[in-house]
Short mmCIF file of C-alpha atoms in Angstrom, two decimals:
data_model
loop_
_atom_site.label_atom_id
_atom_site.label_comp_id
_atom_site.label_asym_id
_atom_site.label_seq_id
_atom_site.Cartn_x
_atom_site.Cartn_y
_atom_site.Cartn_z
CA MET A 1 74.44 141.76 84.60
CA ASP A 2 74.72 141.31 80.86
CA PRO A 3 71.44 139.80 79.54
CA SER A 4 73.31 137.19 77.50
CA LEU A 5 75.25 136.10 80.60
CA ALA A 6 72.02 135.80 82.59
CA SER A 7 70.54 133.73 79.78
CA ILE A 8 73.56 131.41 79.78
CA GLN A 9 73.37 131.01 83.56
CA VAL A 10 69.69 130.05 83.33
CA LEU A 11 70.49 127.44 80.68
CA VAL A 12 73.39 126.02 82.72
CA THR A 13 71.19 125.77 85.82
CA LYS A 14 68.46 124.03 83.83
CA LEU A 15 70.91 121.58 82.24
CA LYS A 16 72.53 120.72 85.59
CA SER A 17 69.10 120.14 87.09
CA GLU A 18 68.12 117.80 84.26
CA ILE A 19 71.37 115.83 84.33
CA PHE A 20 71.54 115.41 88.09
CA SER A 21 67.84 114.59 88.51
CA LYS A 22 68.30 111.57 86.22
CA GLN A 23 71.02 110.06 88.39
CA LYS A 24 69.07 107.33 90.15
CA SER A 25 72.18 105.48 91.27
CA GLY A 26 73.41 108.45 93.28
CA HIS A 27 76.67 108.50 91.33
CA LEU A 28 76.91 111.88 89.68
CA TYR A 29 79.88 110.71 87.62
CA SER A 30 77.80 108.11 85.77
CA PHE A 31 76.76 110.56 83.05
CA MET A 32 80.35 110.69 81.80
CA PRO A 33 82.16 108.04 79.78
CA PRO A 34 84.65 105.97 81.79
CA SER A 35 87.85 107.86 81.06
CA ALA A 36 90.51 107.39 83.72
CA TYR A 37 92.11 110.77 82.96
CA ASP A 38 88.84 112.73 83.10
CA THR A 39 87.60 110.81 86.13
CA ALA A 40 90.82 111.59 87.99
CA TRP A 41 90.43 115.31 87.36
CA LEU A 42 86.82 115.20 88.56
CA ALA A 43 87.98 113.32 91.66
CA MET A 44 90.30 116.22 92.54
CA ILE A 45 87.48 118.78 92.84
CA PRO A 46 86.87 119.62 96.51
CA HIS A 47 83.38 119.81 97.95
CA PRO A 48 82.38 123.50 98.14
CA GLN A 49 81.28 123.28 101.79
CA GLU A 50 83.78 120.65 102.94
CA ASN A 51 87.22 121.37 101.47
CA ASN A 52 88.68 118.23 103.04
CA THR A 53 86.42 115.93 101.03
CA PRO A 54 85.98 115.38 97.30
CA LEU A 55 82.83 116.61 95.58
CA PHE A 56 82.60 113.42 93.50
CA LYS A 57 83.46 110.60 95.92
CA GLY A 58 82.26 108.08 93.37
CA CYS A 59 85.09 109.11 91.08
CA LEU A 60 87.63 108.10 93.72
CA GLU A 61 85.89 104.76 94.09
CA TRP A 62 86.04 104.33 90.31
CA LEU A 63 89.79 105.01 90.33
CA LEU A 64 90.36 102.48 93.10
CA HIS A 65 88.45 99.77 91.22
CA ASN A 66 89.55 100.41 87.64
CA GLN A 67 93.32 100.27 87.81
CA LYS A 68 94.69 97.60 85.51
CA GLU A 69 96.42 94.61 87.08
CA GLU A 70 99.72 95.82 85.63
CA GLY A 71 99.41 99.09 87.59
CA TYR A 72 98.36 101.62 84.96
CA TRP A 73 95.05 103.32 84.25
CA GLY A 74 93.72 103.60 80.72
CA ASP A 75 92.94 101.30 77.85
CA LEU A 76 96.36 99.97 76.86
CA PRO A 77 99.82 99.93 78.47
CA THR A 78 101.24 102.46 76.02
CA ILE A 79 102.65 105.96 76.42
CA ASP A 80 99.05 107.18 76.14
CA ALA A 81 98.31 105.63 79.56
CA LEU A 82 100.99 107.78 81.24
CA PRO A 83 98.91 110.98 81.65
CA ALA A 84 95.93 108.98 82.92
CA THR A 85 98.08 107.06 85.39
CA LEU A 86 99.74 110.23 86.69
CA ALA A 87 96.38 112.01 87.06
CA CYS A 88 94.87 109.02 88.89
CA MET A 89 97.83 108.83 91.25
CA ALA A 90 97.58 112.59 91.92
CA ALA A 91 93.86 112.35 92.70
CA LEU A 92 94.32 109.45 95.10
CA GLN A 93 97.27 111.18 96.77
CA LYS A 94 95.31 114.43 97.17
CA TRP A 95 92.65 112.73 99.29
CA GLY A 96 94.89 110.17 101.02
CA PHE A 97 93.31 107.13 99.36
CA GLY A 98 94.72 104.07 97.65
CA ASP A 99 98.32 103.92 98.84
CA GLU A 100 98.66 100.47 97.27
CA ASN A 101 97.18 101.74 93.99
CA ILE A 102 99.61 104.65 93.97
CA GLU A 103 102.55 102.31 94.57
CA ARG A 104 101.43 100.02 91.74
CA GLY A 105 101.09 103.02 89.43
CA ALA A 106 104.52 104.36 90.38
CA SER A 107 106.00 100.91 89.81
CA LYS A 108 104.51 100.80 86.31
CA ILE A 109 105.88 104.26 85.47
CA THR A 110 109.41 103.52 86.66
CA ASN A 111 109.65 100.16 84.86
#
């Protein structure tokens, strides 16, 4: 193995250990800012040992509880919320969660 690659892998392992050891709440997503788009993509990552479950279950919970009343995800109901809303709907659909949330999101997109 290339020595520089080994050095990078050691640093990545150390950083992951430091970040995850500080997560007292048990929610590994809490070290990231609350971005609906980014959270949705994290929610789509399957667990390495259990492909039928998400690696970051807390991200799915966040999506379920942070949809705006109007049906979109994101800060404002502008065109900028469209990618976040689509990503959130895709993540929920992937794991079979939040049928009502998906319907509300689809309703917002089609109106």
